[in-house]
Short mmCIF file of C-alpha atoms in Angstrom, two decimals:
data_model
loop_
_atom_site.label_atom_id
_atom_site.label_comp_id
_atom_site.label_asym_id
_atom_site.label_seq_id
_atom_site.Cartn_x
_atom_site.Cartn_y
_atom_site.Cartn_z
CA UNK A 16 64.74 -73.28 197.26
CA UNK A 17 62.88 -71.83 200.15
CA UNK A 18 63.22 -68.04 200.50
CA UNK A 19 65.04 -68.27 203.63
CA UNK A 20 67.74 -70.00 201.93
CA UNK A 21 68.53 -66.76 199.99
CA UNK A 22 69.37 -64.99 202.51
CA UNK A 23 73.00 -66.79 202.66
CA UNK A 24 75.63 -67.75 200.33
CA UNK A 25 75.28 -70.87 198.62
CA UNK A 26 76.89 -73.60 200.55
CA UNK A 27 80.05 -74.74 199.12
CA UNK A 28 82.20 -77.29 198.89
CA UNK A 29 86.11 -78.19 198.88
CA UNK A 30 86.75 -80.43 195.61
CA UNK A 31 89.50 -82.39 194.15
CA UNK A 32 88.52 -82.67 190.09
CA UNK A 33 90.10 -86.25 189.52
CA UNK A 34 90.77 -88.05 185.94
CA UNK A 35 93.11 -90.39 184.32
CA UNK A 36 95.98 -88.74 182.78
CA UNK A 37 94.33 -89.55 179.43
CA UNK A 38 91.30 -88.51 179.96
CA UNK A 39 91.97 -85.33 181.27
CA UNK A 40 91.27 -82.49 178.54
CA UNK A 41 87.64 -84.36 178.45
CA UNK A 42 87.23 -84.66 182.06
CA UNK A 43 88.44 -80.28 182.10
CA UNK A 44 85.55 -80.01 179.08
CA UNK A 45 82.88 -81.40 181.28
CA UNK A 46 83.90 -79.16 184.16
CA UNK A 47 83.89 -76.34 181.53
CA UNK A 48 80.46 -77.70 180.18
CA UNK A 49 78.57 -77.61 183.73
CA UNK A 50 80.26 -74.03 184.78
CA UNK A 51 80.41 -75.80 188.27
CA UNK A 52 83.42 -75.46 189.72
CA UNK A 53 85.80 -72.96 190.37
CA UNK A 54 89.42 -74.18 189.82
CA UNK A 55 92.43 -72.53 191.47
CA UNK A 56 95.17 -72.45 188.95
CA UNK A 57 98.53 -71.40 189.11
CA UNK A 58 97.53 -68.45 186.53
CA UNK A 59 94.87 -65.78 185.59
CA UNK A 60 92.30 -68.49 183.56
CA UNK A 61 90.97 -67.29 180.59
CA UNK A 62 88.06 -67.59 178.32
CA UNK A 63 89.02 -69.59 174.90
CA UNK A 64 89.01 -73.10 174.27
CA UNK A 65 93.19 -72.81 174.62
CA UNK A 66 92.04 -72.39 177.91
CA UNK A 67 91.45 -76.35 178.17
CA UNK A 68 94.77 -77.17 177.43
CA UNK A 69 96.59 -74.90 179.66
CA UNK A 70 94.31 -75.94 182.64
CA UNK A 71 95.46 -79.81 181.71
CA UNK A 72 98.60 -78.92 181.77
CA UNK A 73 98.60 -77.23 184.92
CA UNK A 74 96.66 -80.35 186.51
CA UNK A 75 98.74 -81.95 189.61
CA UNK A 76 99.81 -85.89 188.40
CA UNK A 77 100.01 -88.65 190.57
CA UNK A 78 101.12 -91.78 188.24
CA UNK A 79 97.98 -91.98 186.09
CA UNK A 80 95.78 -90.01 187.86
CA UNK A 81 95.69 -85.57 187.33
CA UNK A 82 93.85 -84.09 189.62
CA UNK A 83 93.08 -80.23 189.93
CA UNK A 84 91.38 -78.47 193.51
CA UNK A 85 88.48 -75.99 193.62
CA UNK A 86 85.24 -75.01 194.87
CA UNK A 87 81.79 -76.14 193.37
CA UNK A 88 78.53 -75.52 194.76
CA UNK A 89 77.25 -78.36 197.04
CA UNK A 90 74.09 -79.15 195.34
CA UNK A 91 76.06 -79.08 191.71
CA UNK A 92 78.59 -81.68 192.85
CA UNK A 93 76.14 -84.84 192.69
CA UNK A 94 75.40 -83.27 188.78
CA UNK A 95 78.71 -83.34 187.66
CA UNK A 96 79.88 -86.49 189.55
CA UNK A 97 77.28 -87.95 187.09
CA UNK A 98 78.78 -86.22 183.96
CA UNK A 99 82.30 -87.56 185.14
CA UNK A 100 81.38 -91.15 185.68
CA UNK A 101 81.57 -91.97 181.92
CA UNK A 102 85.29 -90.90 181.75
CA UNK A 103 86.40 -92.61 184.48
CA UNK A 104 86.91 -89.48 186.22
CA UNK A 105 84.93 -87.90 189.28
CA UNK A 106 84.62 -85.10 192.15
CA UNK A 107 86.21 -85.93 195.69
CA UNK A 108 84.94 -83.55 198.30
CA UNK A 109 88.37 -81.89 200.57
CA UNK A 110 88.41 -80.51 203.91
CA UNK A 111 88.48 -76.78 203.45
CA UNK A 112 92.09 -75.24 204.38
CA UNK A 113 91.84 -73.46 208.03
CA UNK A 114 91.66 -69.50 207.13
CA UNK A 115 90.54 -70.10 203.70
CA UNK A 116 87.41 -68.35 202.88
CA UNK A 117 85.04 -69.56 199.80
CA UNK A 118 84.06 -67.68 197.38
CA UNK A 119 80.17 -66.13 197.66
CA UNK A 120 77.57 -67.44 195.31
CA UNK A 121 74.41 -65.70 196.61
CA UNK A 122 71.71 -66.13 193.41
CA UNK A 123 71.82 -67.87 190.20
CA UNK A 124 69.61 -68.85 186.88
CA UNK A 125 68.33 -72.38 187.93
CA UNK A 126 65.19 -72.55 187.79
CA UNK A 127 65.04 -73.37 191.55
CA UNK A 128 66.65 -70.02 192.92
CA UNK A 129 64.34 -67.42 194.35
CA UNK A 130 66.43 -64.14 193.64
CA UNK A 131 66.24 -61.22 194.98
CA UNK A 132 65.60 -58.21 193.05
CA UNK A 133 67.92 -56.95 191.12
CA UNK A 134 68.65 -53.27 192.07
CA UNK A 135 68.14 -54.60 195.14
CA UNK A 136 70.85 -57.19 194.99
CA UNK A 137 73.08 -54.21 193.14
CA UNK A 138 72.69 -52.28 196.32
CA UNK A 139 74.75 -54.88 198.49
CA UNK A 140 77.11 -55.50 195.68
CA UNK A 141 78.21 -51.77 195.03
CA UNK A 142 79.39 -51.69 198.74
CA UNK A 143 80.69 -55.08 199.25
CA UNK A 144 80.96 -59.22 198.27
CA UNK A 145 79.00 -60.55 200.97
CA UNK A 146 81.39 -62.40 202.84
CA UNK A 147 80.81 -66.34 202.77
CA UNK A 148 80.00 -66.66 205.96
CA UNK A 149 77.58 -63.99 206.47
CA UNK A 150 73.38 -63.11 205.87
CA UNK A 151 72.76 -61.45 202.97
CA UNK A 152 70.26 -58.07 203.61
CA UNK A 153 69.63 -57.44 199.70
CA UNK A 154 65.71 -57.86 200.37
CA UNK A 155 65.53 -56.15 203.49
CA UNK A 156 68.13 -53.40 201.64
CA UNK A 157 66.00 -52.80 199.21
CA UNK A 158 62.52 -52.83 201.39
CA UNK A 159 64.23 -50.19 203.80
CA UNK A 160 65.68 -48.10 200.63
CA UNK A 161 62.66 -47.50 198.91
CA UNK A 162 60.63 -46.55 202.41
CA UNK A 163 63.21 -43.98 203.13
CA UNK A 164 63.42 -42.61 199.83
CA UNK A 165 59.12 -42.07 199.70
CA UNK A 166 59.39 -40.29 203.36
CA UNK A 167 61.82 -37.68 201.53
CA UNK A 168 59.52 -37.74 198.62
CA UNK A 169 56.19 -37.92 200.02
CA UNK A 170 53.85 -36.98 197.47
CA UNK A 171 50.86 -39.21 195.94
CA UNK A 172 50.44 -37.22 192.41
CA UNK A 173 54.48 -37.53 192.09
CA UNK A 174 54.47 -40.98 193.26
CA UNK A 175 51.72 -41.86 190.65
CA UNK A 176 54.06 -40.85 188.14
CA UNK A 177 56.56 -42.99 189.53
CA UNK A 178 54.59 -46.05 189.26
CA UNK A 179 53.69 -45.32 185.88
CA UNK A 180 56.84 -45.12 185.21
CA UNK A 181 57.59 -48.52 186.64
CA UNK A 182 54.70 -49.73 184.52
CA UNK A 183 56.04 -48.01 181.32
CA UNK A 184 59.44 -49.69 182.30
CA UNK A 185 58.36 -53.28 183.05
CA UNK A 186 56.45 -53.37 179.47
CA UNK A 187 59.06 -53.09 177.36
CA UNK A 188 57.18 -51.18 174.69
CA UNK A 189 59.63 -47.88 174.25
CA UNK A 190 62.84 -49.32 172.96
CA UNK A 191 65.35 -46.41 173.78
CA UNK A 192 64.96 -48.15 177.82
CA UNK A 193 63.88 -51.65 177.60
CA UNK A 194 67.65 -52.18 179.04
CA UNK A 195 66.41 -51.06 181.96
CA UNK A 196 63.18 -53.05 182.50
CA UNK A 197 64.53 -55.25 185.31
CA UNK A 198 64.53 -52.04 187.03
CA UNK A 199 60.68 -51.55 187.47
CA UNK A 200 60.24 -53.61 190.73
CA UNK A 201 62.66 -50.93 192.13
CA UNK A 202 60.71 -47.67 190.56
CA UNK A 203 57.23 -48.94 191.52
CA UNK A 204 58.37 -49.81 194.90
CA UNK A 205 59.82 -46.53 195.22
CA UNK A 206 56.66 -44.76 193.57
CA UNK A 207 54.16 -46.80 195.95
CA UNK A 208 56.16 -45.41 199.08
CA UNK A 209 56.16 -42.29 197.70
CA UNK A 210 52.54 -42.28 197.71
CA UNK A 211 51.76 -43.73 200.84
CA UNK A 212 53.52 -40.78 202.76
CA UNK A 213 51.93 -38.31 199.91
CA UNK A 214 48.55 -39.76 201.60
CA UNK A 215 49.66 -39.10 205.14
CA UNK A 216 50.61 -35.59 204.29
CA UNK A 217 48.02 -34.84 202.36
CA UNK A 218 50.70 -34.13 199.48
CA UNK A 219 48.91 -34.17 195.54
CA UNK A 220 51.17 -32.61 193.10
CA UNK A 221 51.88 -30.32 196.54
CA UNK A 222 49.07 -28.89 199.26
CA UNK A 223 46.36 -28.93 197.03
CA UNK A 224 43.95 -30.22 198.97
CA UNK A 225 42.79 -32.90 196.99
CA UNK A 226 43.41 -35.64 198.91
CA UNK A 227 42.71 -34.82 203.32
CA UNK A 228 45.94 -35.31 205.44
CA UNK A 229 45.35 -38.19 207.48
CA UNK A 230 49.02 -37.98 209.66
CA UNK A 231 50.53 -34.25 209.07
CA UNK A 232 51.44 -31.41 207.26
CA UNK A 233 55.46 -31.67 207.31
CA UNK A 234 56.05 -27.83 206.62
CA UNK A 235 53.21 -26.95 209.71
CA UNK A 236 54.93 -29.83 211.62
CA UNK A 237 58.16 -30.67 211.56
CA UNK A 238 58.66 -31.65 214.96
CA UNK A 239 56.21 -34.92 214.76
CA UNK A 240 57.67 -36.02 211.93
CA UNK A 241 61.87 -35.16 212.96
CA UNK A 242 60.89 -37.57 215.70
CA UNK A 243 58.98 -40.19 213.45
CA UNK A 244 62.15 -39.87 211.21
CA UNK A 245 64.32 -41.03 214.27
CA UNK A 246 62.32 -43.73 215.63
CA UNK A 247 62.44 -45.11 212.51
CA UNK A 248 66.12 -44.65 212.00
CA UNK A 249 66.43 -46.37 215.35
CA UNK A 250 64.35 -49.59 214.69
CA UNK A 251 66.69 -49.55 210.94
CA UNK A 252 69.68 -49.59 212.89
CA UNK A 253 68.34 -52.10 215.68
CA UNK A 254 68.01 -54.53 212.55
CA UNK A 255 71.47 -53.37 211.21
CA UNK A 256 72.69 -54.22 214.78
CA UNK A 257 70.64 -58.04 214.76
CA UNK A 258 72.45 -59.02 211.45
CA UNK A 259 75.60 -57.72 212.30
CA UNK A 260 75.52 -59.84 215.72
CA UNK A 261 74.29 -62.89 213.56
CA UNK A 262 77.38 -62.07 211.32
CA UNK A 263 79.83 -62.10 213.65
CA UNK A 264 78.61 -64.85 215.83
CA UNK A 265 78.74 -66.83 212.18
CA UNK A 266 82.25 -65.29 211.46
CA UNK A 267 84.12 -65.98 214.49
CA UNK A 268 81.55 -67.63 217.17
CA UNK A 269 79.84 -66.14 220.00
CA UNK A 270 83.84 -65.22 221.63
CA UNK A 271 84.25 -62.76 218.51
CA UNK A 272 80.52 -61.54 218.92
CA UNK A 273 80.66 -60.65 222.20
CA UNK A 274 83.00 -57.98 222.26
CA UNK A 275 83.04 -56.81 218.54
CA UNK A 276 81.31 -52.85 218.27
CA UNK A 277 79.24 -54.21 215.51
CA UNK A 278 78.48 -57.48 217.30
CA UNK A 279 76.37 -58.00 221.02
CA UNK A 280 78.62 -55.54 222.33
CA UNK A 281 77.75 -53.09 220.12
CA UNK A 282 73.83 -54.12 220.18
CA UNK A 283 73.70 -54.15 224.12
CA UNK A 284 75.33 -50.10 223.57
CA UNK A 285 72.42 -49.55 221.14
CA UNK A 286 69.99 -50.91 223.54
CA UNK A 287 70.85 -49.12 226.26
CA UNK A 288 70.56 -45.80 224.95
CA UNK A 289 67.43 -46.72 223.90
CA UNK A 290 66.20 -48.07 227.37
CA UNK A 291 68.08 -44.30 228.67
CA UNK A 292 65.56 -42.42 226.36
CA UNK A 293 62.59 -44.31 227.38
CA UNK A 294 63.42 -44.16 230.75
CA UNK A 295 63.82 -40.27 230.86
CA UNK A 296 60.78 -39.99 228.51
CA UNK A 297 58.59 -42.08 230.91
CA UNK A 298 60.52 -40.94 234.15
CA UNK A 299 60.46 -44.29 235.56
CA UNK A 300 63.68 -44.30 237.40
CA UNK A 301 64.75 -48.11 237.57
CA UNK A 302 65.41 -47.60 233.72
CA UNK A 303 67.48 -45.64 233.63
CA UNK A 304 69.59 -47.26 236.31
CA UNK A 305 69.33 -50.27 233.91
CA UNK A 306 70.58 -48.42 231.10
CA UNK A 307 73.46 -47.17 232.96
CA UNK A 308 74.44 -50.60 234.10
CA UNK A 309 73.70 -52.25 230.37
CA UNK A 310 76.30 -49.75 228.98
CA UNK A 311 78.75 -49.57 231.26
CA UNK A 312 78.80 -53.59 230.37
CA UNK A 313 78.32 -52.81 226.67
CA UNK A 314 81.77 -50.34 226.66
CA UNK A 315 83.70 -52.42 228.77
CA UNK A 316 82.76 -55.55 226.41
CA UNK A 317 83.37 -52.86 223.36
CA UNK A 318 87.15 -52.01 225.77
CA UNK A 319 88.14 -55.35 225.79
CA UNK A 320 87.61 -56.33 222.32
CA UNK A 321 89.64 -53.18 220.88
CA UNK A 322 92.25 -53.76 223.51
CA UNK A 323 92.78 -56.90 222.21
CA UNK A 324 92.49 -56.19 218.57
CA UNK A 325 95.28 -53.32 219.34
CA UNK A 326 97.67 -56.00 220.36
CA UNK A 327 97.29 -54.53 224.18
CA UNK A 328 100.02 -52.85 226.69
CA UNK A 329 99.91 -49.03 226.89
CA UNK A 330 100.09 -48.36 222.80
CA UNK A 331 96.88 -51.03 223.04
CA UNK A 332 95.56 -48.56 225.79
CA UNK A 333 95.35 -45.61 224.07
CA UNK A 334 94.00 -46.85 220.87
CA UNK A 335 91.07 -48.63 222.52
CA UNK A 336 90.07 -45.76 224.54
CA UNK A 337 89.83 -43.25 221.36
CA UNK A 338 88.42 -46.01 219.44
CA UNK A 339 85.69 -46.58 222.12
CA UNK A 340 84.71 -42.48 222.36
CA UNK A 341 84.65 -42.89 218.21
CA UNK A 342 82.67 -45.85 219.09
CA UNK A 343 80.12 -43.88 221.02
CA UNK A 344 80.08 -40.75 219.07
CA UNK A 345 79.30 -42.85 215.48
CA UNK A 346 76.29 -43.76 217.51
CA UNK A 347 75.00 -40.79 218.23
CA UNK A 348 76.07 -39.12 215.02
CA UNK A 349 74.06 -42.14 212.95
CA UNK A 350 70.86 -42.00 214.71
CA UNK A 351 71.01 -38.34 214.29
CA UNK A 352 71.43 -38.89 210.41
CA UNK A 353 68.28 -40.30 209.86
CA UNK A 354 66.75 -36.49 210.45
CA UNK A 355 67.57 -36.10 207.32
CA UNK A 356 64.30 -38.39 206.16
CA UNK A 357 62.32 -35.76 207.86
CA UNK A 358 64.40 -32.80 206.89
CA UNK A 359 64.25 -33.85 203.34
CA UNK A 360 60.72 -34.83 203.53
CA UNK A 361 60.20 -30.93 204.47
CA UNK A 362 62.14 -29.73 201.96
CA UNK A 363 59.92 -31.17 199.12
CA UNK A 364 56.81 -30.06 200.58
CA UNK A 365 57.92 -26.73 201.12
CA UNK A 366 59.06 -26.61 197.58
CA UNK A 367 55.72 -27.60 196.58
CA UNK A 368 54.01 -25.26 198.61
CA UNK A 369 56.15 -22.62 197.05
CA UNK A 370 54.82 -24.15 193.67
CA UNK A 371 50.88 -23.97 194.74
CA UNK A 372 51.20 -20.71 195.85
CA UNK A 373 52.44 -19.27 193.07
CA UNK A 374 50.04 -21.13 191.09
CA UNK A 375 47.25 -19.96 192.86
CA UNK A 376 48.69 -16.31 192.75
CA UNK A 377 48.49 -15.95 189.41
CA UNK A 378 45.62 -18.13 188.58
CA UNK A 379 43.08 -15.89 187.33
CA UNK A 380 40.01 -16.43 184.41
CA UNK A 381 41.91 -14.83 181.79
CA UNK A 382 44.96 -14.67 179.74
CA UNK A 383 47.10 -15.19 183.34
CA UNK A 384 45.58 -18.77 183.72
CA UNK A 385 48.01 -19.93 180.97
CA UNK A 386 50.93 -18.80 183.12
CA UNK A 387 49.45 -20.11 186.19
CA UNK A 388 49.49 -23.52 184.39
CA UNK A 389 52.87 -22.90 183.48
CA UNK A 390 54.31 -22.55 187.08
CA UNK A 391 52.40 -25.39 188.47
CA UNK A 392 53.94 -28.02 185.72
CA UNK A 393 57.43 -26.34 185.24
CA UNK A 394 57.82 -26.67 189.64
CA UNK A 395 56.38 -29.79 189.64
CA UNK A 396 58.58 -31.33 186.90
CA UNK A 397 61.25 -29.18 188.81
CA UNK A 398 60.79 -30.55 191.99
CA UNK A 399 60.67 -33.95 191.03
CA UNK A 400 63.44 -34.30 189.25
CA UNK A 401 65.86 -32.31 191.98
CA UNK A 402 63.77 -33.81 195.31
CA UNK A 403 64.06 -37.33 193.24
CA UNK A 404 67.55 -37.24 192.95
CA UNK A 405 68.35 -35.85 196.45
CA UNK A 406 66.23 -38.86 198.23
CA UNK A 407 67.63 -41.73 196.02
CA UNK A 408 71.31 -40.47 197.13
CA UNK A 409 70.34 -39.86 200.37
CA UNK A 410 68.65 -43.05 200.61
CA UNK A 411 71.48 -44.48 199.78
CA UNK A 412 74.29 -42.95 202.14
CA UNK A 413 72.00 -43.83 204.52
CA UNK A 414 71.92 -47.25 203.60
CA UNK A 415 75.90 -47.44 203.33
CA UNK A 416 77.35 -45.67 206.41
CA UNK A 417 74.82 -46.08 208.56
CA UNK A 418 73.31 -49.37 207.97
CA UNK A 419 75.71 -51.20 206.09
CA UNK A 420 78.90 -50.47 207.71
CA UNK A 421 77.40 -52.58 210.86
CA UNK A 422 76.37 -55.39 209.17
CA UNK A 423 79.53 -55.71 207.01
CA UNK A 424 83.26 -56.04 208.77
CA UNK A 425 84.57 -58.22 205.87
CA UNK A 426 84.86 -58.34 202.59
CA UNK A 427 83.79 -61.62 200.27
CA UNK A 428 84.97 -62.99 196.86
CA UNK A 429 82.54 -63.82 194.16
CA UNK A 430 82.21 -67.20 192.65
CA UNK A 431 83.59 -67.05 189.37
CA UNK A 432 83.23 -70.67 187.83
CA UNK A 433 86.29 -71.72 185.30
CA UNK A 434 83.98 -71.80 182.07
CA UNK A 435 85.94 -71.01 179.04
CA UNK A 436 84.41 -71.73 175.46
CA UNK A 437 84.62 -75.00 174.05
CA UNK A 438 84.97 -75.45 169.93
CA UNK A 439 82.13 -78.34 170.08
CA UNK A 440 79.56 -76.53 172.03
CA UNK A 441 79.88 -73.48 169.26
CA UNK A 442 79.88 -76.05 166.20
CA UNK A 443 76.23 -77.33 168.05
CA UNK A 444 75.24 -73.89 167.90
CA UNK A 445 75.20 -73.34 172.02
CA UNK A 446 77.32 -70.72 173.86
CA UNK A 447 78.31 -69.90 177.32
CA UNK A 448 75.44 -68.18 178.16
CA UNK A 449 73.17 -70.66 177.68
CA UNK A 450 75.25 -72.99 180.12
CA UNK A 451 73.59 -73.57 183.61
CA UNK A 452 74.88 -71.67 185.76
CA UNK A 453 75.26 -72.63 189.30
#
């Protein structure tokens, strides 16, 4: 599977499971066996091998033919059609109902699925089910999460630590947290980022001057780096504004894109105020006329589209014009949250500078060296573990209500494949978890 691929559901298909009437508990034990298909039965399934009977006797009979409906994975169909054959039974593909939406199966344990990583696909998960329809952003989640959380903790000793943390993680070696080992990617992602910006602010265990500052020194300039912190808020949400247009033109066609706030609509608002700033930076005059024009277009598309999702008349009125000032005002009020990279950022090198000068206060050749020590590693394990936990929740909200709540309008339904235990696959000494999942 090409990497591309991952960044959607799984395609999937409409089936009819269809045996003769006496063959259908086997027939249900090979659909059980493959964990291929998810069957929609008129009751919560469950997980023993009573399980097969019920299903059978739920199945739909036709003369001497049963037949029960459900969704299977496209590629997994051809698979099980094969393990059918033998029984006489097999899988007929359906048209999918109109307003029906199938369930999401975005990664699995085949050997031929490229996943994504795995905090990285918990990031996406935690807010929503990716709807079936729509791009999946767990890999450029998790890129964008662990850059914003080193520009709030931009320092290279710190970072160091972080990596060999990672390390420490991803060998397995100290029992007490070998659960979390699949975690590692995720800390020495976070630990290299850290670094990086510890390098451009000349940050080492705080201003100590071991390393030169080769961008700036965020507590002598905060203004570069506020406005760094924005521009790359903006180009964050430009992507969040890309994917949510892709989403909606794959939701509901280019119709629905066009006027939806998180759609082209939304995207030509986005643009414009981006064109406005330019424009007034640059004083070039024609763009800012074009920014006027591209959002007076961009809230009338944005009017229309709310009118119509209020139902319209005057009630409809009303609640598309506060909707669109709401509209306009989240705008403004997310790109404006992404300060908080820069204001965060600050905050841990002022900290540290705090640290290294009382360090260097006390640090004397005598008995006050000892205590000198003592406030460098006590402010540095202080500061890391506070400044840590601040930019991996901040980080985070940024990634939810700024980011995510563009992309996502929907919410999705995992794939949960009818697999209940089966008394001959335990007597062969196999178990559900070493089926193949889809």
């Amino acid at each position: 599977m090409q990497w591309r691929e991952t960044l959607s559901p799984i395609r999937m298909d409409r089936v009819a499971v269809i045996a003769p009437a006496d063959r259908t508990r086997d027939a249900l034990e090979e659909v059980a066996r493959s964990a291929a298909v998810e069957l929609e039965l008129p009751y919560t399934p469950g997980d023993g091998p009573e399980e097969i009977d019920r299903a059978a006797g739920a199945a739909v009979q036709n003369g001497a033919v049963t037949g029960l409906v459900g969704w299977a994975p496209s590629r997994r169909v051809p698979e099980l059609q094969q393990a059918l054959n033998p029984l006489g039974a097999g899988v007929v593909p359906l048209k999918a109902p109109r307003g029906v939406q199938p369930p999401t199966l975005l990664t699995g344990n085949g050997h031929r699925t490229r996943q994504a990583p795995k905090l990285s696909r918990l990031l996406v998960d935690t807010y929503t089910t990716v709807p079936y329809a729509d791009v999946d952003p767990a890999r450029l989640a998790g890129l964008a999460y662990v850059v914003m959380f080193g520009m709030m903790f931009g320092d290279a000793g710190q970072g160091l630590l972080l990596v060999l943390a990672g390390l420490i993680v991803r060998s397995g070696r100290i029992a007490k947290i070998r659960r979390f080992q699949r975690t590692w990617l995720f800390i020495f992602g976070a630990g290299l980022a850290a670094v990086f910006f510890g390098v451009l602010y000349g940050e080492f265990f705080g201003p100590t001057h071991v390393i030169p500052v080769l961008w700036l020194e965020p507590v002598e300039n905060p203004i570069p780096l506020l406005i760094a912190a924005l521009i790359f808020g903006a180009v964050l949400l430009a992507f969040a504004f890309t994917l949510g247009t892709i989403n909606r033109v794959r939701e509901g066609g280019w119709g629905y894109a066009l006027y939806a706030r998180t759609g082209l609509a939304g995207a030509l608002l986005f643009l414009a105020v981006g064109m406005l700033a330019g424009g007034l930076v640059a004083g070039w005059t024609p763009m800012i006329v074009a920014a006027a024009v591209l959002a007076l277009l961009a809230l009338v598309l944005i009017f229309t589209g709310l009118f119509v999702e209020a139902g319209g008349g005057g009630t409809g009125t009303m609640q598309a014009s506060v909707e669109l000032v709401d509209t306009v005002i989240q705008l403004a009020s997310n790109l404006v949250s992404f300060t908080r990279l820069a204001a965060f950022g600050l905050t841990h090198a002022a900290l540290m500078s705090i640290v290294w000068q009382g360090t260097t206060a006390l640090w004397h050749p005598d008995w006050r060296a000892v205590l000198a020590v003592l406030v460098f590693l006590v402010g540095n394990a202080i500061t890391f573990a506070l400044e840590g936990l601040v930019a991996a929740i901040q980080a985070l909200r940024l990634e939810y209500y700024e980011l995510f709540s563009r992309i996502f309008t929907d919410e999705g339904r995992p794939f949960k494949p009818w697999s209940p235990r089966l008394p001959e696959s335990e007597a062969s000494g196999s178990s559900t978890t070493e089926r193949q999942t889809p």
